[in-house]
Amino acid sequence: GAVVSQHPSRVICKSGTSVKIECRSLDFQATTMFWYRQFPKQSLMLMATSNEGSKATYEQGVEKDKFLINHASLTLSTLTVTSAHPEDSSFYICSARAAGGRNTEAFFGQGTRLTVV
Amino acid sequence: DQQVKQNSPSLSVQEGRISILNCDYTNSMFDYFLWYKKYPAEGPTFLISISSIKDKNEDGRFTVFLNKSAKHLSLHIVPSQPGDSAVYFCAALTGTASKLTFGTGTRLQVTL
């Protein structure tokens, strides 16, 4: 099946610094990418939807200035957590969808565990 | 407002027996449902899906049942294997929306 690679898988950063997470579709062109966040023992919460070449659409309650999403190419989307704080520590997961498909064709990355100290 | 609910946070089943994971939803606009399996510190992997025009879909050991009138779906795994131990999420889509709405997950433990 299609592969979505997410990097890094684990990152520890100091409070106040910024962290960039990459999501790549390795064998298909992803016109839409989704970024999720998962708190311990909770569901995956959609943060934003990004379409290649346009601004991301953020879900209610997600600060777009804090969670910067860039989808500059059909194979790469990045999530930058700016001025990270300990409460941003979480598991972040991206998924990518090819053109023409419903979300049934969305494949997930392996996730990034962010710890802010 | 949790539109997709998995009321059992955990389930323990003996190897070889049937595992039944349940999911309820409140949004009648959902017309496509999916089940994902997730191991710790990994992204979800797609298992099986069902359209609202069907009431059953089967793929190997996995069968999903949909009861639209009750707004309820279930995932049956038979026979259960130790490798099935993971967290299972149900998710739902509407025809006009591209984003998945996930349930809270059920942790399945298959014991020997």
mmCIF file of N, CA and C in Angstrom, chain A residues 9-10 32 34 36 38 41-46 49 59 91 93-95 97 102-113, chain B residues 2 31-32 34 36 38-46 49 87 89 93-105 107:
data_model
loop_
_atom_site.group_PDB
_atom_site.id
_atom_site.type_symbol
_atom_site.label_atom_id
_atom_site.label_comp_id
_atom_site.label_asym_id
_atom_site.label_seq_id
_atom_site.Cartn_x
_atom_site.Cartn_y
_atom_site.Cartn_z
ATOM 1 N N SER A 9 10.435 10.791 14.453
ATOM 2 C CA SER A 9 9.480 9.964 15.187
ATOM 3 C C SER A 9 9.401 10.403 16.646
ATOM 4 N N ARG A 10 10.474 11.036 17.093
ATOM 5 C CA ARG A 10 10.502 11.466 18.496
ATOM 6 C C ARG A 10 11.393 12.706 18.595
ATOM 7 N N THR A 32 -4.077 16.431 -0.502
ATOM 8 C CA THR A 32 -4.577 16.869 0.801
ATOM 9 C C THR A 32 -3.838 16.127 1.902
ATOM 10 N N PHE A 34 -3.601 15.884 6.289
ATOM 11 C CA PHE A 34 -4.278 16.179 7.541
ATOM 12 C C PHE A 34 -3.283 16.041 8.689
ATOM 13 N N TYR A 36 -3.111 15.552 12.827
ATOM 14 C CA TYR A 36 -3.867 15.180 14.009
ATOM 15 C C TYR A 36 -2.973 15.284 15.233
ATOM 16 N N GLN A 38 -2.867 13.604 19.254
ATOM 17 C CA GLN A 38 -3.473 12.632 20.149
ATOM 18 C C GLN A 38 -2.905 12.791 21.549
ATOM 19 N N LYS A 41 -4.448 8.312 25.850
ATOM 20 C CA LYS A 41 -5.719 7.620 26.062
ATOM 21 C C LYS A 41 -6.910 8.398 25.502
ATOM 22 N N GLN A 42 -6.663 9.259 24.549
ATOM 23 C CA GLN A 42 -7.757 9.983 23.928
ATOM 24 C C GLN A 42 -7.753 9.743 22.421
ATOM 25 N N SER A 43 -8.775 10.273 21.788
ATOM 26 C CA SER A 43 -8.918 10.070 20.359
ATOM 27 C C SER A 43 -7.956 10.947 19.574
ATOM 28 N N LEU A 44 -7.863 10.679 18.289
ATOM 29 C CA LEU A 44 -7.099 11.552 17.394
ATOM 30 C C LEU A 44 -7.966 12.762 17.089
ATOM 31 N N MET A 45 -7.430 13.921 17.360
ATOM 32 C CA MET A 45 -8.153 15.157 17.115
ATOM 33 C C MET A 45 -7.572 15.847 15.894
ATOM 34 N N LEU A 46 -8.418 16.117 14.919
ATOM 35 C CA LEU A 46 -7.949 16.803 13.721
ATOM 36 C C LEU A 46 -7.582 18.236 14.064
ATOM 37 N N THR A 49 -6.419 20.825 8.003
ATOM 38 C CA THR A 49 -6.402 20.184 6.689
ATOM 39 C C THR A 49 -5.641 21.097 5.754
ATOM 40 N N GLU A 59 -8.984 23.630 12.458
ATOM 41 C CA GLU A 59 -10.173 23.307 13.242
ATOM 42 C C GLU A 59 -10.340 24.341 14.361
ATOM 43 N N PHE A 91 1.359 13.571 20.873
ATOM 44 C CA PHE A 91 1.676 12.710 19.737
ATOM 45 C C PHE A 91 1.000 13.312 18.514
ATOM 46 N N ILE A 93 0.232 13.241 14.411
ATOM 47 C CA ILE A 93 0.163 12.281 13.311
ATOM 48 C C ILE A 93 -0.349 12.989 12.062
ATOM 49 N N CYS A 94 0.285 12.694 10.932
ATOM 50 C CA CYS A 94 -0.212 13.251 9.675
ATOM 51 C C CYS A 94 -0.849 12.127 8.860
ATOM 52 N N SER A 95 -1.726 12.512 7.981
ATOM 53 C CA SER A 95 -2.212 11.565 6.986
ATOM 54 C C SER A 95 -2.281 12.273 5.637
ATOM 55 N N ARG A 97 -3.720 12.144 1.509
ATOM 56 C CA ARG A 97 -4.751 11.593 0.611
ATOM 57 C C ARG A 97 -4.401 11.966 -0.820
ATOM 58 N N ARG A 102 -11.780 9.631 -1.656
ATOM 59 C CA ARG A 102 -12.308 10.076 -0.378
ATOM 60 C C ARG A 102 -11.276 9.721 0.667
ATOM 61 N N ASN A 103 -11.597 10.018 1.883
ATOM 62 C CA ASN A 103 -10.623 9.760 2.920
ATOM 63 C C ASN A 103 -10.301 8.281 3.087
ATOM 64 N N THR A 104 -10.994 7.428 2.367
ATOM 65 C CA THR A 104 -10.634 6.027 2.431
ATOM 66 C C THR A 104 -9.233 5.805 1.918
ATOM 67 N N GLU A 105 -8.752 6.696 1.086
ATOM 68 C CA GLU A 105 -7.400 6.566 0.565
ATOM 69 C C GLU A 105 -6.392 7.377 1.369
ATOM 70 N N ALA A 106 -6.745 7.831 2.540
ATOM 71 C CA ALA A 106 -5.805 8.571 3.382
ATOM 72 C C ALA A 106 -4.947 7.590 4.156
ATOM 73 N N PHE A 107 -3.656 7.740 4.046
ATOM 74 C CA PHE A 107 -2.714 6.874 4.738
ATOM 75 C C PHE A 107 -1.996 7.689 5.805
ATOM 76 N N PHE A 108 -1.708 7.027 6.916
ATOM 77 C CA PHE A 108 -1.157 7.729 8.059
ATOM 78 C C PHE A 108 0.356 7.559 8.162
ATOM 79 N N GLY A 109 0.997 8.612 8.649
ATOM 80 C CA GLY A 109 2.402 8.508 9.013
ATOM 81 C C GLY A 109 2.528 7.778 10.330
ATOM 82 N N GLN A 110 3.753 7.552 10.736
ATOM 83 C CA GLN A 110 3.982 6.777 11.953
ATOM 84 C C GLN A 110 3.908 7.608 13.219
ATOM 85 N N GLY A 111 3.735 8.921 13.052
ATOM 86 C CA GLY A 111 3.561 9.770 14.218
ATOM 87 C C GLY A 111 4.851 10.337 14.754
ATOM 88 N N THR A 112 4.729 11.446 15.484
ATOM 89 C CA THR A 112 5.863 12.106 16.127
ATOM 90 C C THR A 112 5.516 12.370 17.576
ATOM 91 N N ARG A 113 6.350 11.862 18.456
ATOM 92 C CA ARG A 113 6.159 12.126 19.885
ATOM 93 C C ARG A 113 6.949 13.370 20.248
ATOM 94 N N GLN B 2 -18.725 14.697 21.277
ATOM 95 C CA GLN B 2 -18.133 13.506 20.705
ATOM 96 C C GLN B 2 -19.166 12.856 19.798
ATOM 97 N N ASP B 31 -21.842 8.797 6.341
ATOM 98 C CA ASP B 31 -22.255 7.781 5.388
ATOM 99 C C ASP B 31 -21.138 6.800 5.045
ATOM 100 N N TYR B 32 -20.022 6.922 5.722
ATOM 101 C CA TYR B 32 -18.919 5.987 5.478
ATOM 102 C C TYR B 32 -18.172 5.809 6.779
ATOM 103 N N LEU B 34 -15.037 3.663 9.042
ATOM 104 C CA LEU B 34 -13.763 2.972 8.907
ATOM 105 C C LEU B 34 -13.281 2.507 10.276
ATOM 106 N N TYR B 36 -9.647 1.540 12.279
ATOM 107 C CA TYR B 36 -8.197 1.620 12.236
ATOM 108 C C TYR B 36 -7.633 0.903 13.450
ATOM 109 N N LYS B 38 -4.173 0.676 15.872
ATOM 110 C CA LYS B 38 -3.030 1.523 16.218
ATOM 111 C C LYS B 38 -2.208 0.883 17.327
ATOM 112 N N TYR B 39 -0.906 0.766 17.050
ATOM 113 C CA TYR B 39 0.032 0.331 18.080
ATOM 114 C C TYR B 39 0.607 1.578 18.756
ATOM 115 N N PRO B 40 1.121 1.437 19.975
ATOM 116 C CA PRO B 40 1.702 2.589 20.669
ATOM 117 C C PRO B 40 2.801 3.253 19.852
ATOM 118 N N ALA B 41 2.812 4.551 19.860
ATOM 119 C CA ALA B 41 3.842 5.356 19.196
ATOM 120 C C ALA B 41 3.900 5.107 17.685
ATOM 121 N N GLU B 42 2.807 4.668 17.110
ATOM 122 C CA GLU B 42 2.732 4.519 15.659
ATOM 123 C C GLU B 42 1.464 5.176 15.142
ATOM 124 N N GLY B 43 1.438 5.441 13.844
ATOM 125 C CA GLY B 43 0.221 5.962 13.245
ATOM 126 C C GLY B 43 -0.796 4.856 13.036
ATOM 127 N N PRO B 44 -2.068 5.196 12.901
ATOM 128 C CA PRO B 44 -3.104 4.187 12.661
ATOM 129 C C PRO B 44 -2.932 3.520 11.305
ATOM 130 N N THR B 45 -3.344 2.276 11.223
ATOM 131 C CA THR B 45 -3.372 1.581 9.949
ATOM 132 C C THR B 45 -4.814 1.173 9.660
ATOM 133 N N PHE B 46 -5.190 1.350 8.424
ATOM 134 C CA PHE B 46 -6.556 1.070 8.012
ATOM 135 C C PHE B 46 -6.832 -0.426 8.040
ATOM 136 N N SER B 49 -13.606 -0.984 6.054
ATOM 137 C CA SER B 49 -14.575 0.112 6.013
ATOM 138 C C SER B 49 -15.929 -0.402 5.556
ATOM 139 N N VAL B 87 -4.874 -0.744 19.947
ATOM 140 C CA VAL B 87 -6.027 0.142 20.139
ATOM 141 C C VAL B 87 -6.755 0.260 18.809
ATOM 142 N N PHE B 89 -9.667 2.160 16.580
ATOM 143 C CA PHE B 89 -10.469 3.369 16.453
ATOM 144 C C PHE B 89 -11.489 3.181 15.341
ATOM 145 N N LEU B 93 -17.144 9.427 8.159
ATOM 146 C CA LEU B 93 -17.071 10.467 7.137
ATOM 147 C C LEU B 93 -18.474 10.854 6.701
ATOM 148 N N THR B 94 -18.616 12.112 6.281
ATOM 149 C CA THR B 94 -19.830 12.473 5.560
ATOM 150 C C THR B 94 -19.474 12.663 4.098
ATOM 151 N N GLY B 95 -20.481 12.606 3.263
ATOM 152 C CA GLY B 95 -20.231 12.693 1.834
ATOM 153 C C GLY B 95 -19.586 13.993 1.404
ATOM 154 N N THR B 96 -19.859 15.061 2.139
ATOM 155 C CA THR B 96 -19.370 16.368 1.712
ATOM 156 C C THR B 96 -18.095 16.785 2.414
ATOM 157 N N ALA B 97 -17.735 16.081 3.447
ATOM 158 C CA ALA B 97 -16.556 16.471 4.219
ATOM 159 C C ALA B 97 -15.412 15.520 3.939
ATOM 160 N N SER B 98 -14.210 16.010 3.999
ATOM 161 C CA SER B 98 -13.072 15.151 3.732
ATOM 162 C C SER B 98 -12.362 14.714 5.000
ATOM 163 N N LYS B 99 -12.811 15.193 6.146
ATOM 164 C CA LYS B 99 -12.089 14.882 7.369
ATOM 165 C C LYS B 99 -12.767 13.759 8.130
ATOM 166 N N LEU B 100 -11.934 12.930 8.712
ATOM 167 C CA LEU B 100 -12.405 11.818 9.526
ATOM 168 C C LEU B 100 -12.735 12.298 10.932
ATOM 169 N N THR B 101 -13.822 11.786 11.473
ATOM 170 C CA THR B 101 -14.135 11.991 12.887
ATOM 171 C C THR B 101 -13.882 10.677 13.594
ATOM 172 N N PHE B 102 -12.959 10.698 14.541
ATOM 173 C CA PHE B 102 -12.545 9.480 15.214
ATOM 174 C C PHE B 102 -13.283 9.268 16.524
ATOM 175 N N GLY B 103 -13.470 8.001 16.868
ATOM 176 C CA GLY B 103 -13.915 7.636 18.206
ATOM 177 C C GLY B 103 -12.739 7.695 19.157
ATOM 178 N N THR B 104 -12.991 7.392 20.416
ATOM 179 C CA THR B 104 -11.982 7.506 21.464
ATOM 180 C C THR B 104 -11.098 6.277 21.569
ATOM 181 N N GLY B 105 -11.443 5.222 20.863
ATOM 182 C CA GLY B 105 -10.580 4.052 20.844
ATOM 183 C C GLY B 105 -10.935 3.008 21.892
ATOM 184 N N ARG B 107 -8.966 -0.379 23.620
ATOM 185 C CA ARG B 107 -7.733 -1.171 23.700
ATOM 186 C C ARG B 107 -8.094 -2.642 23.811
#
